[in-house]
Amino acid sequence: MSKIGFIGLGIMGRPMAGHLLDAGHELVTVKRDKPLDQALADKGMQELANPKAVAEQSEIIITMVPDTPDVEQVLFGEDGVVHGLQKDALVIDMSSIAPMPTQEFARRIEEAGGEYVDAPVSGGEGGAINAALTIMVGATEKGFERAKPVLEVMGKTITRIGGHGAGQTCKVANQIVVALTIEAVAEGLLFASKAGADVEKVRESLLGGLAQSKILDVHGERMIKRTFDPGFKIKLHQKDLNLALEGARTLNLSLPGTANAQQLFQACAANGGADWDHSGILRALEKLADHEVSK
């Protein structure tokens, strides 16, 4: 078993850390303003002053924070991980951030004597709770083999996409597909509702045909029941689509569907919905249609 520093105990990070504790690993984290989650404390997780102190006591450091600047601050800021990094320590970033800075972060960690792995995840809160995440890995073959036993505690499908940054590139592609599929499900249910059909029966029928998807299953149900408490917040999906659109500009690539989904998310945010679940994109479409989907 390993001594692991886990930095980032949000909606996803809390259950992920819990699985590592259940597997017998020792975990430390950075002390925050609010108290440590009681379930994690009861399992033995300890708090330390800063990321440097976490790194000094850890063979493996996992980061699960919101955005590229957050990862940079945790790793390289004042009292950051790099200042306390043990020789040959493994740094696994499971955040969803930009691919190009990821490559630079990997270079700097390796220069400091560590091994870097980018391993963003998909599966949402449910996947984190059930240890069923899809994990997309960018690493050397050696780094991947070192990280895999730890990743297997938190996820079900673990794939090395390629070298540093490749995991993040895959995650951006994932977020494009997820956003456009959520939008498609919302448009389909809105159309059915406006036409007077029973949307529950429409969803049930679609789940048996070519339109079947996990998003139609999970998020379609959220839309019908109007349960928009976040499993994955709109503002975080906006961040991911920004990465996609910025990357597209660099690649001289047009992503019109992605741009449209981003505008719908922005409409939600402008109406107080930045913290809604991303299935809340339905609400932007409802506003345009002057019609609310109902059972």
PDB file of C-alpha atoms in Angstrom:
ATOM      1  CA  MET A   1       0.000   0.000   0.000  1.00  0.00           C
ATOM      2  CA  SER A   2       1.137   3.546  -0.729  1.00  0.00           C
ATOM      3  CA  LYS A   3       1.160   6.870   1.075  1.00  0.00           C
ATOM      4  CA  ILE A   4      -0.848   9.153  -1.187  1.00  0.00           C
ATOM      5  CA  GLY A   5      -1.361  12.889  -1.145  1.00  0.00           C
ATOM      6  CA  PHE A   6      -4.803  13.734  -2.551  1.00  0.00           C
ATOM      7  CA  ILE A   7      -5.438  17.413  -3.301  1.00  0.00           C
ATOM      8  CA  GLY A   8      -8.943  18.377  -4.397  1.00  0.00           C
ATOM      9  CA  LEU A   9     -11.853  16.937  -2.423  1.00  0.00           C
ATOM     10  CA  GLY A  10     -14.806  18.244  -4.415  1.00  0.00           C
ATOM     11  CA  ILE A  11     -17.839  16.419  -5.788  1.00  0.00           C
ATOM     12  CA  MET A  12     -15.614  13.937  -7.601  1.00  0.00           C
ATOM     13  CA  GLY A  13     -12.541  13.944  -5.383  1.00  0.00           C
ATOM     14  CA  ARG A  14     -14.288  12.998  -2.142  1.00  0.00           C
ATOM     15  CA  PRO A  15     -15.530   9.564  -3.265  1.00  0.00           C
ATOM     16  CA  MET A  16     -12.328   8.902  -5.217  1.00  0.00           C
ATOM     17  CA  ALA A  17     -10.254   9.504  -2.095  1.00  0.00           C
ATOM     18  CA  GLY A  18     -12.647   7.324  -0.122  1.00  0.00           C
ATOM     19  CA  HIS A  19     -12.039   4.368  -2.440  1.00  0.00           C
ATOM     20  CA  LEU A  20      -8.275   4.718  -1.993  1.00  0.00           C
ATOM     21  CA  LEU A  21      -8.684   4.717   1.779  1.00  0.00           C
ATOM     22  CA  ASP A  22     -10.945   1.658   1.577  1.00  0.00           C
ATOM     23  CA  ALA A  23      -8.238  -0.097  -0.451  1.00  0.00           C
ATOM     24  CA  GLY A  24      -5.787   0.368   2.421  1.00  0.00           C
ATOM     25  CA  HIS A  25      -3.757   3.339   1.207  1.00  0.00           C
ATOM     26  CA  GLU A  26      -2.740   6.088   3.646  1.00  0.00           C
ATOM     27  CA  LEU A  27      -3.985   9.490   2.505  1.00  0.00           C
ATOM     28  CA  VAL A  28      -3.045  13.056   3.387  1.00  0.00           C
ATOM     29  CA  THR A  29      -4.491  16.261   1.989  1.00  0.00           C
ATOM     30  CA  VAL A  30      -4.164  20.031   2.288  1.00  0.00           C
ATOM     31  CA  LYS A  31      -6.013  21.677   5.166  1.00  0.00           C
ATOM     32  CA  ARG A  32      -8.801  23.954   3.937  1.00  0.00           C
ATOM     33  CA  ASP A  33     -11.036  26.561   5.586  1.00  0.00           C
ATOM     34  CA  LYS A  34     -13.905  24.103   5.965  1.00  0.00           C
ATOM     35  CA  PRO A  35     -13.595  20.908   8.014  1.00  0.00           C
ATOM     36  CA  LEU A  36     -12.418  17.691   6.396  1.00  0.00           C
ATOM     37  CA  ASP A  37     -15.275  15.465   5.278  1.00  0.00           C
ATOM     38  CA  GLN A  38     -16.126  13.348   8.326  1.00  0.00           C
ATOM     39  CA  ALA A  39     -16.311  10.092   6.393  1.00  0.00           C
ATOM     40  CA  LEU A  40     -12.753  10.620   5.114  1.00  0.00           C
ATOM     41  CA  ALA A  41     -11.505  11.639   8.559  1.00  0.00           C
ATOM     42  CA  ASP A  42     -13.076   8.506  10.065  1.00  0.00           C
ATOM     43  CA  LYS A  43     -11.158   6.404   7.531  1.00  0.00           C
ATOM     44  CA  GLY A  44      -7.869   7.972   8.618  1.00  0.00           C
ATOM     45  CA  MET A  45      -7.253  10.805   6.166  1.00  0.00           C
ATOM     46  CA  GLN A  46      -5.015  13.493   7.657  1.00  0.00           C
ATOM     47  CA  GLU A  47      -4.593  17.175   6.829  1.00  0.00           C
ATOM     48  CA  LEU A  48      -1.305  19.014   6.333  1.00  0.00           C
ATOM     49  CA  ALA A  49      -0.502  22.683   5.975  1.00  0.00           C
ATOM     50  CA  ASN A  50       0.162  22.967   2.222  1.00  0.00           C
ATOM     51  CA  PRO A  51       0.980  21.018  -0.956  1.00  0.00           C
ATOM     52  CA  LYS A  52       4.701  21.053  -0.157  1.00  0.00           C
ATOM     53  CA  ALA A  53       4.043  19.268   3.159  1.00  0.00           C
ATOM     54  CA  VAL A  54       1.770  16.788   1.373  1.00  0.00           C
ATOM     55  CA  ALA A  55       4.516  16.005  -1.152  1.00  0.00           C
ATOM     56  CA  GLU A  56       7.126  15.558   1.587  1.00  0.00           C
ATOM     57  CA  GLN A  57       5.060  12.733   3.066  1.00  0.00           C
ATOM     58  CA  SER A  58       3.771  11.086  -0.132  1.00  0.00           C
ATOM     59  CA  GLU A  59       5.055   8.574  -2.664  1.00  0.00           C
ATOM     60  CA  ILE A  60       2.148   9.486  -4.950  1.00  0.00           C
ATOM     61  CA  ILE A  61       0.427  12.866  -5.292  1.00  0.00           C
ATOM     62  CA  ILE A  62      -3.001  13.078  -6.956  1.00  0.00           C
ATOM     63  CA  THR A  63      -4.521  16.419  -7.940  1.00  0.00           C
ATOM     64  CA  MET A  64      -8.229  16.818  -8.716  1.00  0.00           C
ATOM     65  CA  VAL A  65      -8.826  20.570  -8.991  1.00  0.00           C
ATOM     66  CA  PRO A  66     -10.978  22.712 -11.317  1.00  0.00           C
ATOM     67  CA  ASP A  67      -8.716  24.293 -13.946  1.00  0.00           C
ATOM     68  CA  THR A  68      -5.240  24.697 -15.455  1.00  0.00           C
ATOM     69  CA  PRO A  69      -4.187  27.633 -13.199  1.00  0.00           C
ATOM     70  CA  ASP A  70      -5.276  25.652 -10.134  1.00  0.00           C
ATOM     71  CA  VAL A  71      -3.053  22.722 -11.083  1.00  0.00           C
ATOM     72  CA  GLU A  72      -0.141  25.076 -11.751  1.00  0.00           C
ATOM     73  CA  GLN A  73      -0.600  26.748  -8.367  1.00  0.00           C
ATOM     74  CA  VAL A  74      -0.792  23.441  -6.479  1.00  0.00           C
ATOM     75  CA  LEU A  75       2.258  22.012  -8.225  1.00  0.00           C
ATOM     76  CA  PHE A  76       4.533  25.034  -8.661  1.00  0.00           C
ATOM     77  CA  GLY A  77       3.230  27.898  -6.512  1.00  0.00           C
ATOM     78  CA  GLU A  78       4.641  29.018  -3.193  1.00  0.00           C
ATOM     79  CA  ASP A  79       4.779  25.919  -0.958  1.00  0.00           C
ATOM     80  CA  GLY A  80       3.738  23.869  -4.005  1.00  0.00           C
ATOM     81  CA  VAL A  81       4.219  20.151  -4.548  1.00  0.00           C
ATOM     82  CA  VAL A  82       7.478  20.574  -6.473  1.00  0.00           C
ATOM     83  CA  HIS A  83       9.182  22.109  -3.431  1.00  0.00           C
ATOM     84  CA  GLY A  84       8.625  18.971  -1.346  1.00  0.00           C
ATOM     85  CA  LEU A  85       8.717  16.323  -4.066  1.00  0.00           C
ATOM     86  CA  GLN A  86      10.420  13.064  -3.113  1.00  0.00           C
ATOM     87  CA  LYS A  87      12.790  11.469  -5.618  1.00  0.00           C
ATOM     88  CA  ASP A  88      10.866   9.263  -8.091  1.00  0.00           C
ATOM     89  CA  ALA A  89       7.507  10.381  -6.655  1.00  0.00           C
ATOM     90  CA  LEU A  90       4.542   9.865  -8.958  1.00  0.00           C
ATOM     91  CA  VAL A  91       2.363  12.923  -9.691  1.00  0.00           C
ATOM     92  CA  ILE A  92      -1.047  12.058 -11.161  1.00  0.00           C
ATOM     93  CA  ASP A  93      -3.187  14.970 -12.299  1.00  0.00           C
ATOM     94  CA  MET A  94      -6.812  13.826 -12.630  1.00  0.00           C
ATOM     95  CA  SER A  95      -8.168  17.327 -13.278  1.00  0.00           C
ATOM     96  CA  SER A  96      -9.497  18.312 -16.702  1.00  0.00           C
ATOM     97  CA  ILE A  97      -7.113  20.955 -18.027  1.00  0.00           C
ATOM     98  CA  ALA A  98      -5.421  22.182 -21.211  1.00  0.00           C
ATOM     99  CA  PRO A  99      -3.175  19.677 -23.053  1.00  0.00           C
ATOM    100  CA  MET A 100      -0.283  22.030 -23.907  1.00  0.00           C
ATOM    101  CA  PRO A 101       0.336  23.291 -20.349  1.00  0.00           C
ATOM    102  CA  THR A 102       0.068  19.664 -19.226  1.00  0.00           C
ATOM    103  CA  GLN A 103       3.124  18.839 -21.324  1.00  0.00           C
ATOM    104  CA  GLU A 104       5.014  21.707 -19.669  1.00  0.00           C
ATOM    105  CA  PHE A 105       3.924  20.563 -16.198  1.00  0.00           C
ATOM    106  CA  ALA A 106       5.212  17.068 -16.991  1.00  0.00           C
ATOM    107  CA  ARG A 107       8.577  18.454 -18.076  1.00  0.00           C
ATOM    108  CA  ARG A 108       8.958  20.481 -14.877  1.00  0.00           C
ATOM    109  CA  ILE A 109       8.004  17.564 -12.613  1.00  0.00           C
ATOM    110  CA  GLU A 110      10.439  15.274 -14.399  1.00  0.00           C
ATOM    111  CA  GLU A 111      13.192  17.891 -14.053  1.00  0.00           C
ATOM    112  CA  ALA A 112      12.465  17.885 -10.309  1.00  0.00           C
ATOM    113  CA  GLY A 113      12.979  14.109 -10.184  1.00  0.00           C
ATOM    114  CA  GLY A 114       9.379  12.904 -10.362  1.00  0.00           C
ATOM    115  CA  GLU A 115       7.170  11.035 -12.814  1.00  0.00           C
ATOM    116  CA  TYR A 116       4.099  12.774 -14.281  1.00  0.00           C
ATOM    117  CA  VAL A 117       0.816  11.271 -15.450  1.00  0.00           C
ATOM    118  CA  ASP A 118      -2.215  13.145 -16.761  1.00  0.00           C
ATOM    119  CA  ALA A 119      -5.314  11.061 -16.059  1.00  0.00           C
ATOM    120  CA  PRO A 120      -8.566  13.031 -16.464  1.00  0.00           C
ATOM    121  CA  VAL A 121     -11.803  11.170 -15.845  1.00  0.00           C
ATOM    122  CA  SER A 122     -15.298  10.794 -17.215  1.00  0.00           C
ATOM    123  CA  GLY A 123     -18.356   9.351 -15.538  1.00  0.00           C
ATOM    124  CA  GLY A 124     -19.527  12.159 -13.304  1.00  0.00           C
ATOM    125  CA  GLU A 125     -20.406  11.947  -9.649  1.00  0.00           C
ATOM    126  CA  GLY A 126     -22.041   8.541 -10.102  1.00  0.00           C
ATOM    127  CA  GLY A 127     -18.924   7.107 -11.693  1.00  0.00           C
ATOM    128  CA  ALA A 128     -16.787   8.490  -8.865  1.00  0.00           C
ATOM    129  CA  ILE A 129     -19.093   7.077  -6.182  1.00  0.00           C
ATOM    130  CA  ASN A 130     -19.236   3.648  -7.837  1.00  0.00           C
ATOM    131  CA  ALA A 131     -15.511   3.497  -8.718  1.00  0.00           C
ATOM    132  CA  ALA A 132     -16.591   3.131 -12.337  1.00  0.00           C
ATOM    133  CA  LEU A 133     -14.827   6.114 -13.903  1.00  0.00           C
ATOM    134  CA  THR A 134     -13.357   6.091 -17.385  1.00  0.00           C
ATOM    135  CA  ILE A 135      -9.773   7.310 -17.044  1.00  0.00           C
ATOM    136  CA  MET A 136      -7.843   8.675 -20.038  1.00  0.00           C
ATOM    137  CA  VAL A 137      -4.105   8.580 -19.478  1.00  0.00           C
ATOM    138  CA  GLY A 138      -1.202  10.512 -20.944  1.00  0.00           C
ATOM    139  CA  ALA A 139       2.137   9.157 -19.692  1.00  0.00           C
ATOM    140  CA  THR A 140       5.265   7.246 -20.487  1.00  0.00           C
ATOM    141  CA  GLU A 141       4.748   3.483 -20.514  1.00  0.00           C
ATOM    142  CA  LYS A 142       6.626   3.300 -17.221  1.00  0.00           C
ATOM    143  CA  GLY A 143       4.481   6.042 -15.665  1.00  0.00           C
ATOM    144  CA  PHE A 144       1.317   4.320 -16.823  1.00  0.00           C
ATOM    145  CA  GLU A 145       2.315   0.990 -15.315  1.00  0.00           C
ATOM    146  CA  ARG A 146       3.149   2.703 -12.011  1.00  0.00           C
ATOM    147  CA  ALA A 147      -0.131   4.603 -11.923  1.00  0.00           C
ATOM    148  CA  LYS A 148      -2.428   1.831 -13.148  1.00  0.00           C
ATOM    149  CA  PRO A 149      -2.909  -0.061  -9.837  1.00  0.00           C
ATOM    150  CA  VAL A 150      -3.970   3.175  -8.132  1.00  0.00           C
ATOM    151  CA  LEU A 151      -6.221   4.228 -11.008  1.00  0.00           C
ATOM    152  CA  GLU A 152      -7.901   0.812 -11.003  1.00  0.00           C
ATOM    153  CA  VAL A 153      -9.173   1.509  -7.487  1.00  0.00           C
ATOM    154  CA  MET A 154     -11.143   4.500  -8.802  1.00  0.00           C
ATOM    155  CA  GLY A 155     -12.059   3.522 -12.342  1.00  0.00           C
ATOM    156  CA  LYS A 156     -13.268   0.741 -14.568  1.00  0.00           C
ATOM    157  CA  THR A 157     -11.972   1.663 -18.037  1.00  0.00           C
ATOM    158  CA  ILE A 158      -8.357   2.840 -17.967  1.00  0.00           C
ATOM    159  CA  THR A 159      -6.644   3.552 -21.288  1.00  0.00           C
ATOM    160  CA  ARG A 160      -3.222   4.957 -22.065  1.00  0.00           C
ATOM    161  CA  ILE A 161      -3.910   7.287 -24.983  1.00  0.00           C
ATOM    162  CA  GLY A 162      -0.280   8.275 -25.542  1.00  0.00           C
ATOM    163  CA  GLY A 163       2.386  10.533 -24.119  1.00  0.00           C
ATOM    164  CA  HIS A 164       2.017  13.520 -21.790  1.00  0.00           C
ATOM    165  CA  GLY A 165      -1.015  15.632 -22.692  1.00  0.00           C
ATOM    166  CA  ALA A 166      -2.747  12.875 -24.647  1.00  0.00           C
ATOM    167  CA  GLY A 167      -5.062  12.074 -21.752  1.00  0.00           C
ATOM    168  CA  GLN A 168      -6.165  15.695 -21.613  1.00  0.00           C
ATOM    169  CA  THR A 169      -6.690  15.792 -25.389  1.00  0.00           C
ATOM    170  CA  CYS A 170      -8.942  12.742 -25.088  1.00  0.00           C
ATOM    171  CA  LYS A 171     -10.879  14.380 -22.245  1.00  0.00           C
ATOM    172  CA  VAL A 172     -11.506  17.504 -24.349  1.00  0.00           C
ATOM    173  CA  ALA A 173     -12.864  15.262 -27.118  1.00  0.00           C
ATOM    174  CA  ASN A 174     -15.036  13.506 -24.539  1.00  0.00           C
ATOM    175  CA  GLN A 175     -16.482  16.795 -23.332  1.00  0.00           C
ATOM    176  CA  ILE A 176     -17.350  17.827 -26.880  1.00  0.00           C
ATOM    177  CA  VAL A 177     -19.293  14.596 -27.406  1.00  0.00           C
ATOM    178  CA  VAL A 178     -20.989  14.815 -23.998  1.00  0.00           C
ATOM    179  CA  ALA A 179     -22.074  18.448 -24.474  1.00  0.00           C
ATOM    180  CA  LEU A 180     -23.522  17.856 -27.924  1.00  0.00           C
ATOM    181  CA  THR A 181     -25.287  14.685 -26.802  1.00  0.00           C
ATOM    182  CA  ILE A 182     -26.830  16.443 -23.790  1.00  0.00           C
ATOM    183  CA  GLU A 183     -28.011  19.191 -26.125  1.00  0.00           C
ATOM    184  CA  ALA A 184     -29.467  16.603 -28.533  1.00  0.00           C
ATOM    185  CA  VAL A 185     -31.331  14.828 -25.728  1.00  0.00           C
ATOM    186  CA  ALA A 186     -32.691  18.157 -24.470  1.00  0.00           C
ATOM    187  CA  GLU A 187     -33.866  19.152 -27.964  1.00  0.00           C
ATOM    188  CA  GLY A 188     -35.497  15.762 -28.530  1.00  0.00           C
ATOM    189  CA  LEU A 189     -37.403  15.825 -25.250  1.00  0.00           C
ATOM    190  CA  LEU A 190     -38.387  19.463 -25.771  1.00  0.00           C
ATOM    191  CA  PHE A 191     -39.747  18.660 -29.227  1.00  0.00           C
ATOM    192  CA  ALA A 192     -41.718  15.680 -27.892  1.00  0.00           C
ATOM    193  CA  SER A 193     -43.126  17.688 -24.996  1.00  0.00           C
ATOM    194  CA  LYS A 194     -44.160  20.644 -27.173  1.00  0.00           C
ATOM    195  CA  ALA A 195     -45.878  18.228 -29.559  1.00  0.00           C
ATOM    196  CA  GLY A 196     -47.910  16.849 -26.674  1.00  0.00           C
ATOM    197  CA  ALA A 197     -46.264  13.434 -26.314  1.00  0.00           C
ATOM    198  CA  ASP A 198     -45.592  11.679 -22.985  1.00  0.00           C
ATOM    199  CA  VAL A 199     -41.890  12.426 -22.542  1.00  0.00           C
ATOM    200  CA  GLU A 200     -41.339   9.537 -20.130  1.00  0.00           C
ATOM    201  CA  LYS A 201     -42.641   7.089 -22.737  1.00  0.00           C
ATOM    202  CA  VAL A 202     -40.640   8.843 -25.468  1.00  0.00           C
ATOM    203  CA  ARG A 203     -37.449   8.415 -23.442  1.00  0.00           C
ATOM    204  CA  GLU A 204     -38.300   4.794 -22.677  1.00  0.00           C
ATOM    205  CA  SER A 205     -38.816   4.076 -26.374  1.00  0.00           C
ATOM    206  CA  LEU A 206     -35.650   5.877 -27.464  1.00  0.00           C
ATOM    207  CA  LEU A 207     -33.594   3.866 -24.966  1.00  0.00           C
ATOM    208  CA  GLY A 208     -34.466   0.765 -26.975  1.00  0.00           C
ATOM    209  CA  GLY A 209     -33.295   2.140 -30.316  1.00  0.00           C
ATOM    210  CA  LEU A 210     -30.302   3.694 -32.043  1.00  0.00           C
ATOM    211  CA  ALA A 211     -30.658   6.886 -29.978  1.00  0.00           C
ATOM    212  CA  GLN A 212     -29.859   4.924 -26.804  1.00  0.00           C
ATOM    213  CA  SER A 213     -27.055   6.415 -24.716  1.00  0.00           C
ATOM    214  CA  LYS A 214     -26.013   6.775 -21.115  1.00  0.00           C
ATOM    215  CA  ILE A 215     -26.763  10.479 -21.410  1.00  0.00           C
ATOM    216  CA  LEU A 216     -30.323   9.791 -22.592  1.00  0.00           C
ATOM    217  CA  ASP A 217     -30.662   7.368 -19.686  1.00  0.00           C
ATOM    218  CA  VAL A 218     -29.161   9.466 -16.878  1.00  0.00           C
ATOM    219  CA  HIS A 219     -29.563  13.057 -18.037  1.00  0.00           C
ATOM    220  CA  GLY A 220     -32.818  12.445 -19.846  1.00  0.00           C
ATOM    221  CA  GLU A 221     -34.260  11.321 -16.525  1.00  0.00           C
ATOM    222  CA  ARG A 222     -32.821  14.411 -14.819  1.00  0.00           C
ATOM    223  CA  MET A 223     -34.489  16.640 -17.410  1.00  0.00           C
ATOM    224  CA  ILE A 224     -37.895  14.985 -17.030  1.00  0.00           C
ATOM    225  CA  LYS A 225     -37.726  15.001 -13.225  1.00  0.00           C
ATOM    226  CA  ARG A 226     -36.129  18.480 -13.245  1.00  0.00           C
ATOM    227  CA  THR A 227     -33.367  17.473 -10.843  1.00  0.00           C
ATOM    228  CA  PHE A 228     -30.618  19.920 -11.739  1.00  0.00           C
ATOM    229  CA  ASP A 229     -28.493  19.667  -8.589  1.00  0.00           C
ATOM    230  CA  PRO A 230     -24.978  19.199  -9.933  1.00  0.00           C
ATOM    231  CA  GLY A 231     -23.289  15.973 -10.681  1.00  0.00           C
ATOM    232  CA  PHE A 232     -21.136  18.063 -13.042  1.00  0.00           C
ATOM    233  CA  LYS A 233     -21.606  21.828 -12.996  1.00  0.00           C
ATOM    234  CA  ILE A 234     -22.326  23.877 -16.101  1.00  0.00           C
ATOM    235  CA  LYS A 235     -19.449  26.250 -15.277  1.00  0.00           C
ATOM    236  CA  LEU A 236     -17.007  23.323 -15.362  1.00  0.00           C
ATOM    237  CA  HIS A 237     -18.338  22.094 -18.690  1.00  0.00           C
ATOM    238  CA  GLN A 238     -17.998  25.667 -19.980  1.00  0.00           C
ATOM    239  CA  LYS A 239     -14.349  25.559 -18.949  1.00  0.00           C
ATOM    240  CA  ASP A 240     -13.852  22.305 -20.868  1.00  0.00           C
ATOM    241  CA  LEU A 241     -15.531  23.630 -24.003  1.00  0.00           C
ATOM    242  CA  ASN A 242     -13.331  26.725 -23.799  1.00  0.00           C
ATOM    243  CA  LEU A 243     -10.357  24.359 -23.969  1.00  0.00           C
ATOM    244  CA  ALA A 244     -11.905  22.740 -27.032  1.00  0.00           C
ATOM    245  CA  LEU A 245     -12.576  26.025 -28.809  1.00  0.00           C
ATOM    246  CA  GLU A 246      -9.155  27.457 -27.946  1.00  0.00           C
ATOM    247  CA  GLY A 247      -7.549  24.275 -29.233  1.00  0.00           C
ATOM    248  CA  ALA A 248      -9.653  24.447 -32.393  1.00  0.00           C
ATOM    249  CA  ARG A 249      -8.391  27.964 -33.100  1.00  0.00           C
ATOM    250  CA  THR A 250      -4.809  26.759 -32.705  1.00  0.00           C
ATOM    251  CA  LEU A 251      -5.493  23.839 -35.064  1.00  0.00           C
ATOM    252  CA  ASN A 252      -7.385  26.054 -37.574  1.00  0.00           C
ATOM    253  CA  LEU A 253     -10.408  23.833 -37.011  1.00  0.00           C
ATOM    254  CA  SER A 254     -14.124  24.659 -36.986  1.00  0.00           C
ATOM    255  CA  LEU A 255     -16.296  23.149 -34.230  1.00  0.00           C
ATOM    256  CA  PRO A 256     -19.720  24.735 -34.826  1.00  0.00           C
ATOM    257  CA  GLY A 257     -21.683  22.302 -32.651  1.00  0.00           C
ATOM    258  CA  THR A 258     -19.306  22.865 -29.747  1.00  0.00           C
ATOM    259  CA  ALA A 259     -19.625  26.640 -30.115  1.00  0.00           C
ATOM    260  CA  ASN A 260     -23.430  26.369 -30.103  1.00  0.00           C
ATOM    261  CA  ALA A 261     -23.442  24.187 -26.971  1.00  0.00           C
ATOM    262  CA  GLN A 262     -21.142  26.687 -25.284  1.00  0.00           C
ATOM    263  CA  GLN A 263     -23.574  29.512 -26.081  1.00  0.00           C
ATOM    264  CA  LEU A 264     -26.447  27.540 -24.539  1.00  0.00           C
ATOM    265  CA  PHE A 265     -24.374  26.908 -21.406  1.00  0.00           C
ATOM    266  CA  GLN A 266     -23.608  30.629 -21.317  1.00  0.00           C
ATOM    267  CA  ALA A 267     -27.327  31.405 -21.498  1.00  0.00           C
ATOM    268  CA  CYS A 268     -27.825  29.168 -18.465  1.00  0.00           C
ATOM    269  CA  ALA A 269     -25.001  30.888 -16.591  1.00  0.00           C
ATOM    270  CA  ALA A 270     -26.447  34.311 -17.449  1.00  0.00           C
ATOM    271  CA  ASN A 271     -29.705  33.204 -15.828  1.00  0.00           C
ATOM    272  CA  GLY A 272     -28.108  32.067 -12.575  1.00  0.00           C
ATOM    273  CA  GLY A 273     -27.376  28.519 -13.674  1.00  0.00           C
ATOM    274  CA  ALA A 274     -23.575  28.286 -13.572  1.00  0.00           C
ATOM    275  CA  ASP A 275     -23.848  25.760 -10.736  1.00  0.00           C
ATOM    276  CA  TRP A 276     -26.678  23.710 -12.281  1.00  0.00           C
ATOM    277  CA  ASP A 277     -25.927  20.218 -13.503  1.00  0.00           C
ATOM    278  CA  HIS A 278     -25.002  20.327 -17.203  1.00  0.00           C
ATOM    279  CA  SER A 279     -28.303  18.636 -18.040  1.00  0.00           C
ATOM    280  CA  GLY A 280     -29.702  22.084 -17.190  1.00  0.00           C
ATOM    281  CA  ILE A 281     -28.872  23.088 -20.773  1.00  0.00           C
ATOM    282  CA  LEU A 282     -32.516  22.127 -21.263  1.00  0.00           C
ATOM    283  CA  ARG A 283     -33.538  25.309 -19.472  1.00  0.00           C
ATOM    284  CA  ALA A 284     -31.862  27.521 -22.090  1.00  0.00           C
ATOM    285  CA  LEU A 285     -33.740  25.703 -24.858  1.00  0.00           C
ATOM    286  CA  GLU A 286     -36.993  25.921 -22.891  1.00  0.00           C
ATOM    287  CA  LYS A 287     -36.568  29.672 -22.601  1.00  0.00           C
ATOM    288  CA  LEU A 288     -36.112  29.959 -26.368  1.00  0.00           C
ATOM    289  CA  ALA A 289     -39.215  27.808 -26.934  1.00  0.00           C
ATOM    290  CA  ASP A 290     -41.319  29.412 -24.196  1.00  0.00           C
ATOM    291  CA  HIS A 291     -42.216  25.869 -23.156  1.00  0.00           C
ATOM    292  CA  GLU A 292     -41.212  23.743 -20.175  1.00  0.00           C
ATOM    293  CA  VAL A 293     -40.762  19.984 -20.460  1.00  0.00           C
ATOM    294  CA  SER A 294     -43.042  18.229 -18.029  1.00  0.00           C
ATOM    295  CA  LYS A 295     -44.119  14.676 -17.271  1.00  0.00           C
TER     296      LYS A 295
END
